[in-house]
Short mmCIF file of C-alpha atoms in Angstrom, two decimals:
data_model
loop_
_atom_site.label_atom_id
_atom_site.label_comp_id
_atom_site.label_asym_id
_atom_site.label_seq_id
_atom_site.Cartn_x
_atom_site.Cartn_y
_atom_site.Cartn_z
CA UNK A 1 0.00 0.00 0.00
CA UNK A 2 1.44 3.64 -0.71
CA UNK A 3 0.89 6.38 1.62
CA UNK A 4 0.98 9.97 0.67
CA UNK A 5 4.13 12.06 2.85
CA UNK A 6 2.59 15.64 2.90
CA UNK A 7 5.53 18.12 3.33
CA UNK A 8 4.83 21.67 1.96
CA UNK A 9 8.29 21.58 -0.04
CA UNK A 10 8.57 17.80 -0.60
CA UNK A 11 5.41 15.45 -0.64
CA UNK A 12 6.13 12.01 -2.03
CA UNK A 13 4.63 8.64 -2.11
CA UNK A 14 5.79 5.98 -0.35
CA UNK A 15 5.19 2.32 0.15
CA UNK A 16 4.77 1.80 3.75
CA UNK A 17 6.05 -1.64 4.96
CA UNK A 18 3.99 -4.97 5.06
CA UNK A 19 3.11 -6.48 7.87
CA UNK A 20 4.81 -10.40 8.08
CA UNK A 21 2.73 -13.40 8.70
CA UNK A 22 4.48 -13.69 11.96
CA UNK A 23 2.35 -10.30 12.93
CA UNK A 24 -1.18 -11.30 11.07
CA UNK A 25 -1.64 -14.42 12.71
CA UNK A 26 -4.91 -16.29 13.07
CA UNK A 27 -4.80 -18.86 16.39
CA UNK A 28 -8.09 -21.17 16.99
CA UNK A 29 -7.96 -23.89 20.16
CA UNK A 30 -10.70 -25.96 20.30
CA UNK A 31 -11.04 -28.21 22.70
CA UNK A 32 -13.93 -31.11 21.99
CA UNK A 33 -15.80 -34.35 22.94
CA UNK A 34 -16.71 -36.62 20.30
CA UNK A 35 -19.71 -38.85 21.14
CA UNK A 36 -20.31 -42.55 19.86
CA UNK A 37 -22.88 -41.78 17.34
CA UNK A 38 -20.69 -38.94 15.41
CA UNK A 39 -22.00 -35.90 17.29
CA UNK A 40 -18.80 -33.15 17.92
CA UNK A 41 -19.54 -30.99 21.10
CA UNK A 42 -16.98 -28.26 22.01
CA UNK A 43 -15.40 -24.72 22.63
CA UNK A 44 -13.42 -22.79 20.58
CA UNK A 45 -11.24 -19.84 20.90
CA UNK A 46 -10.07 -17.73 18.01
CA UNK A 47 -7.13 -15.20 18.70
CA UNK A 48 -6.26 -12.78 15.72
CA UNK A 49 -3.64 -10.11 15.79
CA UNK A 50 -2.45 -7.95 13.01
CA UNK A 51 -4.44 -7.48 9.71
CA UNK A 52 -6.11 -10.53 10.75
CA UNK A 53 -7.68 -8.42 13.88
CA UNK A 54 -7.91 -5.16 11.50
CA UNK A 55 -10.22 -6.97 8.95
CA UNK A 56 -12.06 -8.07 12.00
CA UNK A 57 -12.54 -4.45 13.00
CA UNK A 58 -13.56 -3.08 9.51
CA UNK A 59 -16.23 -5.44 9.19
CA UNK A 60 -17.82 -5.78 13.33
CA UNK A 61 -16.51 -2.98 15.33
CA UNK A 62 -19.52 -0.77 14.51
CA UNK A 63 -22.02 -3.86 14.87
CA UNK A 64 -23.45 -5.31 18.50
CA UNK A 65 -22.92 -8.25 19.78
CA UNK A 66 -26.21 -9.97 18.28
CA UNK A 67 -25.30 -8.70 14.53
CA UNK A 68 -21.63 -10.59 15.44
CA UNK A 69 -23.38 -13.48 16.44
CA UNK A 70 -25.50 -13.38 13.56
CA UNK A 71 -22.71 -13.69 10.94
CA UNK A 72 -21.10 -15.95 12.77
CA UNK A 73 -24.10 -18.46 12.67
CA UNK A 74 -24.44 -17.61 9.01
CA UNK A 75 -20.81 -18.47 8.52
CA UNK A 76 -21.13 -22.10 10.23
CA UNK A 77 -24.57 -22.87 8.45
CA UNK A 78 -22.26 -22.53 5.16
CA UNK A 79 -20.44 -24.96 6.53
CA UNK A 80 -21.99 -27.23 8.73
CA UNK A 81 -25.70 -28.81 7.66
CA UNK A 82 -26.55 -29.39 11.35
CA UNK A 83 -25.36 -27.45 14.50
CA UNK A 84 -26.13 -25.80 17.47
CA UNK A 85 -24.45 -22.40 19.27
CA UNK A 86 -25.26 -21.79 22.63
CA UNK A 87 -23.23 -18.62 22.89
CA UNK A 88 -20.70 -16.66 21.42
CA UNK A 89 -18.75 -13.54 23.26
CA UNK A 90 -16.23 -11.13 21.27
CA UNK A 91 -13.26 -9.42 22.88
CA UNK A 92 -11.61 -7.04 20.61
CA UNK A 93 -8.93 -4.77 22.73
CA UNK A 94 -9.92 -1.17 22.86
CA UNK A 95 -6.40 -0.81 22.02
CA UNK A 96 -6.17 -1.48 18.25
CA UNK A 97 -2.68 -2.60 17.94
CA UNK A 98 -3.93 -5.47 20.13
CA UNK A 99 -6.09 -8.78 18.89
CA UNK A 100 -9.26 -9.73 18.92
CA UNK A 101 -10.53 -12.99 20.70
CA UNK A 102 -13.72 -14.79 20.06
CA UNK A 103 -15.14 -17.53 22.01
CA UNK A 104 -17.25 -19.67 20.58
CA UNK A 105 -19.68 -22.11 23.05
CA UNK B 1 -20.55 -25.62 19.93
CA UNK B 2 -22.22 -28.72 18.72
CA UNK B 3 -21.84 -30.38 15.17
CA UNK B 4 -24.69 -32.97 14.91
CA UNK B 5 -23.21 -36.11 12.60
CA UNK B 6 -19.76 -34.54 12.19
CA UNK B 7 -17.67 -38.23 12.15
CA UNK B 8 -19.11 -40.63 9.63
CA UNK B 9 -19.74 -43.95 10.56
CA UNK B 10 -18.27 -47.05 8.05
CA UNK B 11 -18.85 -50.37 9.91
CA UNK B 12 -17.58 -49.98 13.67
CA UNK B 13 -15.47 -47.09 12.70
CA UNK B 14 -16.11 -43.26 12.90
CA UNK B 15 -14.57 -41.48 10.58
CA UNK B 16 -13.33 -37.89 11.76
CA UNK B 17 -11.30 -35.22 9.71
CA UNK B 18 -9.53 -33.07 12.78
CA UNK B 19 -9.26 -29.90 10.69
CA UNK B 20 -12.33 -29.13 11.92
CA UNK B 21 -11.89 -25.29 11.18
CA UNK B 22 -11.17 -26.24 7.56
CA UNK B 23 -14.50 -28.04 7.29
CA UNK B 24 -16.62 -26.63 4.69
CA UNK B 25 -14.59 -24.57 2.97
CA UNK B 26 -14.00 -24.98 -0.40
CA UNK B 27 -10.44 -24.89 -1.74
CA UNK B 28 -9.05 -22.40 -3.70
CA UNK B 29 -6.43 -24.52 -5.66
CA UNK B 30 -8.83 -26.89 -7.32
CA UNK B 31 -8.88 -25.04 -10.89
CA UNK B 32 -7.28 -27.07 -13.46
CA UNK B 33 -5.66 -24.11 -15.18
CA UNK B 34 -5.40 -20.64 -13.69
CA UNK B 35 -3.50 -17.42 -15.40
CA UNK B 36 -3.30 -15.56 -12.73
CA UNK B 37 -1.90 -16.64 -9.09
CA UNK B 38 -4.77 -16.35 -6.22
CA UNK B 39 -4.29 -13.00 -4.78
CA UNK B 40 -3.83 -12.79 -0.81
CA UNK B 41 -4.50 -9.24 0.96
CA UNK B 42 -1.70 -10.30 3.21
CA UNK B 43 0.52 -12.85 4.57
CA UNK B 44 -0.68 -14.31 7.38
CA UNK B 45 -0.03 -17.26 9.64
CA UNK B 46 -2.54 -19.97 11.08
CA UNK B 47 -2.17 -22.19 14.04
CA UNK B 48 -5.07 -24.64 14.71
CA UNK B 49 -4.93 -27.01 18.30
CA UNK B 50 -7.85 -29.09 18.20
CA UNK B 51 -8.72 -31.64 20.91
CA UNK B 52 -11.24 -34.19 20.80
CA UNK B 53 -11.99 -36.84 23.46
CA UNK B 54 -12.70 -39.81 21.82
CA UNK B 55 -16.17 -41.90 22.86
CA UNK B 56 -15.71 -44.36 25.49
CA UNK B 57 -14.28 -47.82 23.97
CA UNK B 58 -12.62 -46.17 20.87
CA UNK B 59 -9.20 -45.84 19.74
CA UNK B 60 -7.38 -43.81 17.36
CA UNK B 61 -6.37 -45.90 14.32
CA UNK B 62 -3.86 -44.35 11.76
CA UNK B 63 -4.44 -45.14 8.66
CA UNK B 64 -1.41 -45.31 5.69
CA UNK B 65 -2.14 -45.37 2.25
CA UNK B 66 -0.18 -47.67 0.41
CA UNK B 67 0.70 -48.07 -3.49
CA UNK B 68 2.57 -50.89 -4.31
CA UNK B 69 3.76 -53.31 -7.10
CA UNK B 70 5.99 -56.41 -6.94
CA UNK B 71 8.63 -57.53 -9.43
CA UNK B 72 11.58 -60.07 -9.47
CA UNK B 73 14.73 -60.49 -11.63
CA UNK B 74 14.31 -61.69 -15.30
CA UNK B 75 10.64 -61.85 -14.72
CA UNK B 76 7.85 -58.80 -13.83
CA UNK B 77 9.27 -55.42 -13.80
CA UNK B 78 8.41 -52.33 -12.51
CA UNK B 79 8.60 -49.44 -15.26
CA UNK B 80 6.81 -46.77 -13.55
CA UNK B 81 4.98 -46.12 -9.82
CA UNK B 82 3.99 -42.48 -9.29
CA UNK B 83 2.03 -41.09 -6.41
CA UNK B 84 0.04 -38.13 -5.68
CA UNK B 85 -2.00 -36.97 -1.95
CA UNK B 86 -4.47 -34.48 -2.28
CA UNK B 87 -5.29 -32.92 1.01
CA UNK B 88 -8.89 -31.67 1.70
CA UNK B 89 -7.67 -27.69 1.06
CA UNK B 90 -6.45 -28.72 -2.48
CA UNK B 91 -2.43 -28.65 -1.75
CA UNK B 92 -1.37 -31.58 -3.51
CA UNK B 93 1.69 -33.72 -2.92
CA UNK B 94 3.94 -35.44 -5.28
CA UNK B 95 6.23 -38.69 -4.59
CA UNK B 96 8.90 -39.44 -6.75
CA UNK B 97 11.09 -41.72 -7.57
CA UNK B 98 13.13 -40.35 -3.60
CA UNK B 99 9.45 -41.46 -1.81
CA UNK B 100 10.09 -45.20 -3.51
CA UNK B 101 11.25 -47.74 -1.11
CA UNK B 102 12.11 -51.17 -2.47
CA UNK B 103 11.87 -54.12 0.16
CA UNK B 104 11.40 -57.89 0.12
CA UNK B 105 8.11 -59.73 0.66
CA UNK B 106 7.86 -61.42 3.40
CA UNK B 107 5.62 -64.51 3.75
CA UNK B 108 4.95 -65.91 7.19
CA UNK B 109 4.66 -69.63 4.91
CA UNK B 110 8.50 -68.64 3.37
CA UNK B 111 11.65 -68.58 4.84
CA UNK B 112 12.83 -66.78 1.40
CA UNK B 113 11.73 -65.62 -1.85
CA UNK B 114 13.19 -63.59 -4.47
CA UNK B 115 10.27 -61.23 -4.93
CA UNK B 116 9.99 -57.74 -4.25
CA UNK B 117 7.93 -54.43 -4.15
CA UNK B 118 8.37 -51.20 -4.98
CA UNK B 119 6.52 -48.86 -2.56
CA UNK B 120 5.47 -45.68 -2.43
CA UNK B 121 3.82 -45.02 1.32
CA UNK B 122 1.53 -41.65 2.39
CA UNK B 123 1.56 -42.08 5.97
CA UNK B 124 -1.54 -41.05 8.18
CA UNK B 125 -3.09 -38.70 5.53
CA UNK B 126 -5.72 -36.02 6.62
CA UNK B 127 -9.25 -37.77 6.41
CA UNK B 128 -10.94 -35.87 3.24
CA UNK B 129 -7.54 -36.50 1.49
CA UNK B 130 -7.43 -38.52 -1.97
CA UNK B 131 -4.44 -40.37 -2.68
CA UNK B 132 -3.97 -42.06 -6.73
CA UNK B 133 -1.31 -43.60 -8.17
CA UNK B 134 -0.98 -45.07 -11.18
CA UNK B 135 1.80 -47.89 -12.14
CA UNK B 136 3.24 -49.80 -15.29
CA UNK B 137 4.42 -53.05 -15.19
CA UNK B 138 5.85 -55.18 -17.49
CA UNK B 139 5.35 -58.85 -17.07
CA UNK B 140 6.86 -62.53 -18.88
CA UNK B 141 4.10 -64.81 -17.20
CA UNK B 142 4.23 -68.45 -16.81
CA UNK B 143 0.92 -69.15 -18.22
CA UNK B 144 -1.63 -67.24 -20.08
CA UNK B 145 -3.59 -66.38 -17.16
CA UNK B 146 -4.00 -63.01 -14.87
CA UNK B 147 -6.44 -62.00 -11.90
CA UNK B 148 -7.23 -59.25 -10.38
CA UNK B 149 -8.91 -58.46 -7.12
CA UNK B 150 -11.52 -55.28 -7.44
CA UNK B 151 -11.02 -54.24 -3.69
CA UNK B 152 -9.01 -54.48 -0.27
CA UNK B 153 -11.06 -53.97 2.63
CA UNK B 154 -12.19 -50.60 2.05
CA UNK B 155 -15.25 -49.64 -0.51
CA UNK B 156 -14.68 -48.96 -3.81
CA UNK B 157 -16.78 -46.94 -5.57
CA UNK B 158 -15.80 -48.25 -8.94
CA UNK B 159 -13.46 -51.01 -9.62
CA UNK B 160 -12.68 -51.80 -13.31
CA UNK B 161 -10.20 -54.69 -15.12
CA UNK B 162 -9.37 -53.78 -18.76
CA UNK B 163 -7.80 -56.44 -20.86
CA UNK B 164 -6.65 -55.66 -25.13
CA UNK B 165 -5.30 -58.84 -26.64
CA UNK B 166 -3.41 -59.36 -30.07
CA UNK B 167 -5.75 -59.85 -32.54
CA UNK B 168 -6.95 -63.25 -33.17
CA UNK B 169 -6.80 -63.83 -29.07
CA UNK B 170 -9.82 -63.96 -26.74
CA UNK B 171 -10.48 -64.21 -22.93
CA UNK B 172 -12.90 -66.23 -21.19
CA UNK B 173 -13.18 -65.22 -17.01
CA UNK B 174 -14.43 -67.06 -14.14
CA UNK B 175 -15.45 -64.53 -11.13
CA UNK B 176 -15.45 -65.85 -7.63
CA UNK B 177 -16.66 -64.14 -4.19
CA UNK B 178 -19.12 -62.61 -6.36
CA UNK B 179 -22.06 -62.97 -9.40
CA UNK B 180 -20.62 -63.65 -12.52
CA UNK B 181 -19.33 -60.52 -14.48
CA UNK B 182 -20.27 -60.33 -18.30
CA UNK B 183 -17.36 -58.60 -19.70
CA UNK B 184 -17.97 -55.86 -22.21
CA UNK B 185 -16.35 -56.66 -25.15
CA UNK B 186 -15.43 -53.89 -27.90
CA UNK B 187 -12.83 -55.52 -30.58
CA UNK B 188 -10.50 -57.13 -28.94
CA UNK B 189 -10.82 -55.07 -25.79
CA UNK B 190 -12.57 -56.46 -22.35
CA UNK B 191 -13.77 -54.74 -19.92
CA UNK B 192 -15.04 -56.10 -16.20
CA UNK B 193 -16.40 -53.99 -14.11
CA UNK B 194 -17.90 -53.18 -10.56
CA UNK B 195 -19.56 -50.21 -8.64
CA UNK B 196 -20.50 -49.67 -4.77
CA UNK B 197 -18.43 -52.64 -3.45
CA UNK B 198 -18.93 -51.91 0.10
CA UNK B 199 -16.29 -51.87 3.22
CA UNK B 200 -15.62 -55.25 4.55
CA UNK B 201 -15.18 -55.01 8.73
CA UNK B 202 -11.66 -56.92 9.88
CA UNK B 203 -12.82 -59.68 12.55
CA UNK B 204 -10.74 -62.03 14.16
CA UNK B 205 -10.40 -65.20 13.07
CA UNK B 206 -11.98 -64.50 9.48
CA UNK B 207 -11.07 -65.56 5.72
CA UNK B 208 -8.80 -63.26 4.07
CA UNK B 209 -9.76 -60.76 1.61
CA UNK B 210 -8.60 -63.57 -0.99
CA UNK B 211 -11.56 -65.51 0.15
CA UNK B 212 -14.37 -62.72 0.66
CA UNK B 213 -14.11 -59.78 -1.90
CA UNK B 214 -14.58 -60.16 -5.75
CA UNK B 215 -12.33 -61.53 -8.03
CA UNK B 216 -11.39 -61.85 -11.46
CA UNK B 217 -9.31 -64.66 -12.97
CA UNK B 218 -9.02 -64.48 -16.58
CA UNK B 219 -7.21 -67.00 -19.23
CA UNK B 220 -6.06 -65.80 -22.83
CA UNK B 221 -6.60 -67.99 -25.44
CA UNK B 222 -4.43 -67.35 -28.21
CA UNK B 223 -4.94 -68.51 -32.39
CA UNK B 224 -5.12 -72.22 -32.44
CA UNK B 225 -1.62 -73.74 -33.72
CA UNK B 226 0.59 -71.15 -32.06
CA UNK B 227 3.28 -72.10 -30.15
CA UNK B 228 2.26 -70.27 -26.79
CA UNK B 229 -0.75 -73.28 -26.89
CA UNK B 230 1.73 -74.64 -24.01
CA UNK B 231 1.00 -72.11 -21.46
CA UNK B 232 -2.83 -72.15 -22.19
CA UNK B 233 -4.66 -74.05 -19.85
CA UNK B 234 -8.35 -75.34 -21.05
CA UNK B 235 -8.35 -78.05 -18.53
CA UNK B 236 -6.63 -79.24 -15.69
CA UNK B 237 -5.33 -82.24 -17.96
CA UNK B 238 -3.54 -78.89 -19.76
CA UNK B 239 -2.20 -77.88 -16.14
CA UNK B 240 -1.29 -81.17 -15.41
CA UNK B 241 0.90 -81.36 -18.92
CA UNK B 242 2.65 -77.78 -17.82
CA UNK B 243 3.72 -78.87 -15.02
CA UNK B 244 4.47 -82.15 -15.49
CA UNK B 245 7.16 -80.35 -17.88
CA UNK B 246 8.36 -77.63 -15.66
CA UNK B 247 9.00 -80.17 -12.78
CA UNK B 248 11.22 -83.38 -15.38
CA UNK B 249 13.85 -84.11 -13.95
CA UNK B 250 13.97 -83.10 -10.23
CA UNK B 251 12.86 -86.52 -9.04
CA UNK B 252 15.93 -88.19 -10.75
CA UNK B 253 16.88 -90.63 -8.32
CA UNK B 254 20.72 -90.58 -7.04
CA UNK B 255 22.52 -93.97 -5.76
CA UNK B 256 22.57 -92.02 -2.28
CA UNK B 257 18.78 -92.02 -2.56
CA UNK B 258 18.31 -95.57 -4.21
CA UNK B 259 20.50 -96.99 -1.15
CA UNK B 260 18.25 -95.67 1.58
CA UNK B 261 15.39 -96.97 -0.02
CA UNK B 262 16.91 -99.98 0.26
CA UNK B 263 17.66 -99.56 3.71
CA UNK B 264 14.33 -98.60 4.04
CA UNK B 265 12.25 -101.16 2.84
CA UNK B 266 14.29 -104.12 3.84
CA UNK B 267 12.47 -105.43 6.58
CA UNK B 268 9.20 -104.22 5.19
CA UNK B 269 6.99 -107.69 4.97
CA UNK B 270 4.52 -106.17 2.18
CA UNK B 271 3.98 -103.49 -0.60
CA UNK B 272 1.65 -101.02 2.16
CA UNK B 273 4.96 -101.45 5.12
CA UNK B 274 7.17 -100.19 2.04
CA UNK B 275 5.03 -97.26 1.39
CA UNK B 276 4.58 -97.05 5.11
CA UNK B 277 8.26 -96.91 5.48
CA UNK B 278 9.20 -94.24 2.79
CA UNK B 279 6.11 -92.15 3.83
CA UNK B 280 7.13 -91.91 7.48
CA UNK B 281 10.92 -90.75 5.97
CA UNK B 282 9.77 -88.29 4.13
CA UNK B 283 7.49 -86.78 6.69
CA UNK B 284 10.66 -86.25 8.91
CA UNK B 285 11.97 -83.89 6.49
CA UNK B 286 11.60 -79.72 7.70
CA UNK B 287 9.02 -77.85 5.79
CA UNK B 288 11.28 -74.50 4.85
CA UNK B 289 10.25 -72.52 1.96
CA UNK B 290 12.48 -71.14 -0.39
CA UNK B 291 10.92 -69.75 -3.79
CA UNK B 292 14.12 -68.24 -6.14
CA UNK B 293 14.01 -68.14 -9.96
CA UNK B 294 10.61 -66.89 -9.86
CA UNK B 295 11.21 -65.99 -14.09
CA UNK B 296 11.46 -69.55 -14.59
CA UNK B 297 8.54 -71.46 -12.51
CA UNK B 298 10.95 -71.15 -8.72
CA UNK B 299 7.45 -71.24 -6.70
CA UNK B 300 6.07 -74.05 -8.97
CA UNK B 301 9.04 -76.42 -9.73
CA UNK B 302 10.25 -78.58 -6.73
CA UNK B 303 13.78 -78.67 -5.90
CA UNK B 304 15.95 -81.72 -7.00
CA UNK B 305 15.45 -84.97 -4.91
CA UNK B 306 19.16 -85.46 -4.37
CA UNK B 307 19.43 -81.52 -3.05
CA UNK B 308 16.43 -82.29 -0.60
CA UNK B 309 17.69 -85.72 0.57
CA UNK B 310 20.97 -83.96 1.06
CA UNK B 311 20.21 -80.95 3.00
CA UNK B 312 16.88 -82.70 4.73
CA UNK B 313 14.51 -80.15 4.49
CA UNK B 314 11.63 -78.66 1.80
CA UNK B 315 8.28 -77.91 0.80
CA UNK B 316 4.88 -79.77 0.20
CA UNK B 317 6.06 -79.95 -3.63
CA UNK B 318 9.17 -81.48 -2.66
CA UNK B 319 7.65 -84.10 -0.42
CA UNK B 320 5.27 -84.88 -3.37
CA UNK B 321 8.17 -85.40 -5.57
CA UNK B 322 10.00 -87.59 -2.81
CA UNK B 323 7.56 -89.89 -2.55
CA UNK B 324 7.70 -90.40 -6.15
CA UNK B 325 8.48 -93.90 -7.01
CA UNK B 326 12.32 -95.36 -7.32
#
């Protein structure tokens, strides 16, 4: 991405410096109980830092909790043709340099 | 979080793909031809720990999957075994000619045989993954006859034995483990062929696969008057003449083998204590296997008498061919 240097005597464009995968990095734990007749039954915990956590932010920091939710359901019904999700809570750090967590129940 | 009918159920097995975060996404390398590379916004890294606590009375099983042909010297070659592993997210995996190992067979019936296999091994591949290979193989055979087995243990959704002769050669088939199979037959091409064979559960004490899933034995019958007539079997008179051929000779009788007859039979009273005798001997040689020249009938063609009487051990054919009178 280039960035525009305003200087009154010197303005130039520059290409500011990409972030590495080390510092976009997507982390999901889940932890899970598989029963005898194929039924998967768990949480999960997604961490995201970097542009990971940034795209996060562009597309849920102006929506509530129940419009996170929401997408997140649509998301799995995409995926998954049964499931249920008792609860989901989002934790993005008022600090934006910081991740975002999302646990999923 | 609850995924109702996430594992799959084959037999007593459940089937479960780990990546469970990867489940239902579709991949983005399964184009066949694409100009352009897929465009990332950003490089990123992923780290997935998934857990699962299995059901009470389960255990993981790793599964390996396994492409394999044999060959031995002078005989069956091995011209080409390639392998590919697709994994559910499209990355695909090539093994070479480096992934090959090449071992002996090992028969718990044999203490040695001069066969091998070439092997190319994908070991514990994601669930979701496909894994083909595809070999050539060159082959002299003894007799005009082939067979082929259309599964392991595990289904097969579609299980097919082509077969082009010369011209002026046809095929007949016998099918066992199974209804009989009308070939389809387009010029001198033959084609057998099965769909939804289903997955066959491993229990103790049970046949082998040999003597439970379909199978295909075929003979080629070539023009009438040719010389390979010999290795055509149409009865078991024909089998009988083959082998009677392959094995001349290796009951020749030494004076080493002629004198312990003697010694033998000499205070036998009648023709049955003779037999009684020599039987009894011969049952006192070791049963040890060993199957070399596998080009030239080793396998089928017993060893000499005089090597067996010398070194005191063989096989069932050898015994046979003992017993065979002086």
């Amino acid at each position: 991405m280039f960035a525009l240097l305003t200087d009154p005597k010197d303005p130039e464009f520059v290409q500011t410096p990409l972030f590495t995968s080390k510092e976009s990095t997507l982390q999901r734990i889940g932890n899970f109980t598989l029963s005898a007749d194929g039924d998967l039954e768990g949480d999960v915990r997604e961490i995201l830092s970097g542009n990971k956590a940034a795209d996060w932010r562009k597309k849920y920091s102006d929506a509530n909790n129940d419009e996170r939710e929401s997408a997140l359901r649509e998301n799995l019904k995409a995926r998954f043709a049964e499931f249920e999700l008792t609860n989901a809570k989002f934790y993005p750090s008022p600090d934006v340099s910081k991740g975002v967590s999302v646990v999923i129940t | 979080m609850k995924v109702q009918g996430y594992a799959q159920h084959t037999g007593k097995r459940l089937f479960v793909t780990p990546a469970i975060f990867e489940a239902g996404f579709s991949s983005r390398f399964t184009r066949e031809n694409r100009q352009h590379p897929i465009y990332f916004d950003y490089p990123w890294s992923e780290t997935d720990i998934v857990n699962i606590q299995l059901p009470d009375g389960y255990h993981l099983d790793h599964g390996d999957a396994v492409a394999q042909e044999s060959y031995f010297n002078g005989g069956r070659k091995v011209k080409q075994l390639r392998a590919w592993l697709v994994a559910p997210n499209g990355f695909v995996k090539v093994f070479d000619k480096n992934s090959m190992a090449d071992i002996g067979v090992f028969d718990q019936m044999e203490l040695y045989n001069d066969i091998r296999v070439r092997s190319i091994r994908a070991e514990d591949p994601e669930i979701g993954s496909v894994f083909a290979y595809e070999s050539q193989v060159e082959d002299k055979p003894l007799f005009a006859q082939d067979d082929y087995q259309f599964q392991n243990n595990l289904p097969a959704v579609r299980s097919r034995y082509i077969l082009t002769l010369p011209s002026g050669w046809n095929a007949t088939s016998v099918v066992f483990n199974h209804e009989a199979i009308q070939p389809v037959i387009d010029g001198s091409t033959y084609t057998w062929e099965l769909k939804e064979l289903p997955f066959h559960e491993h229990e103790e004490h049970s046949p082998s696969m040999f003597g439970l899933v379909p199978r295909l034995a075929v003979d080629f019958h070539p023009p009438s008057n040719t010389p390979l007539a010999a290795i055509c079997f149409n009865s078991w008179t024909d089998v009988s003449r083959w082998h009677g051929q392959l094995a001349a000779g290796q009951d020749q009788v030494t004076p080493e083998i002629a004198d312990k007859v003697r010694e033998l039979v000499s205070s036998a009273p009648s023709e049955y204590a003779k037999i009684q005798a020599i039987g009894r001997y011969v049952q006192k040689i070791k049963y040890v296997a060993i199957e070399m020249d596998q080009a030239h009938g080793g396998g089928y063609k017993p060893h000499a008498a005089a090597v067996v009487f010398r070194k005191q051990y063989g096989t069932a054919r050898i015994r046979q061919i003992s017993c065979a009178p002086c």
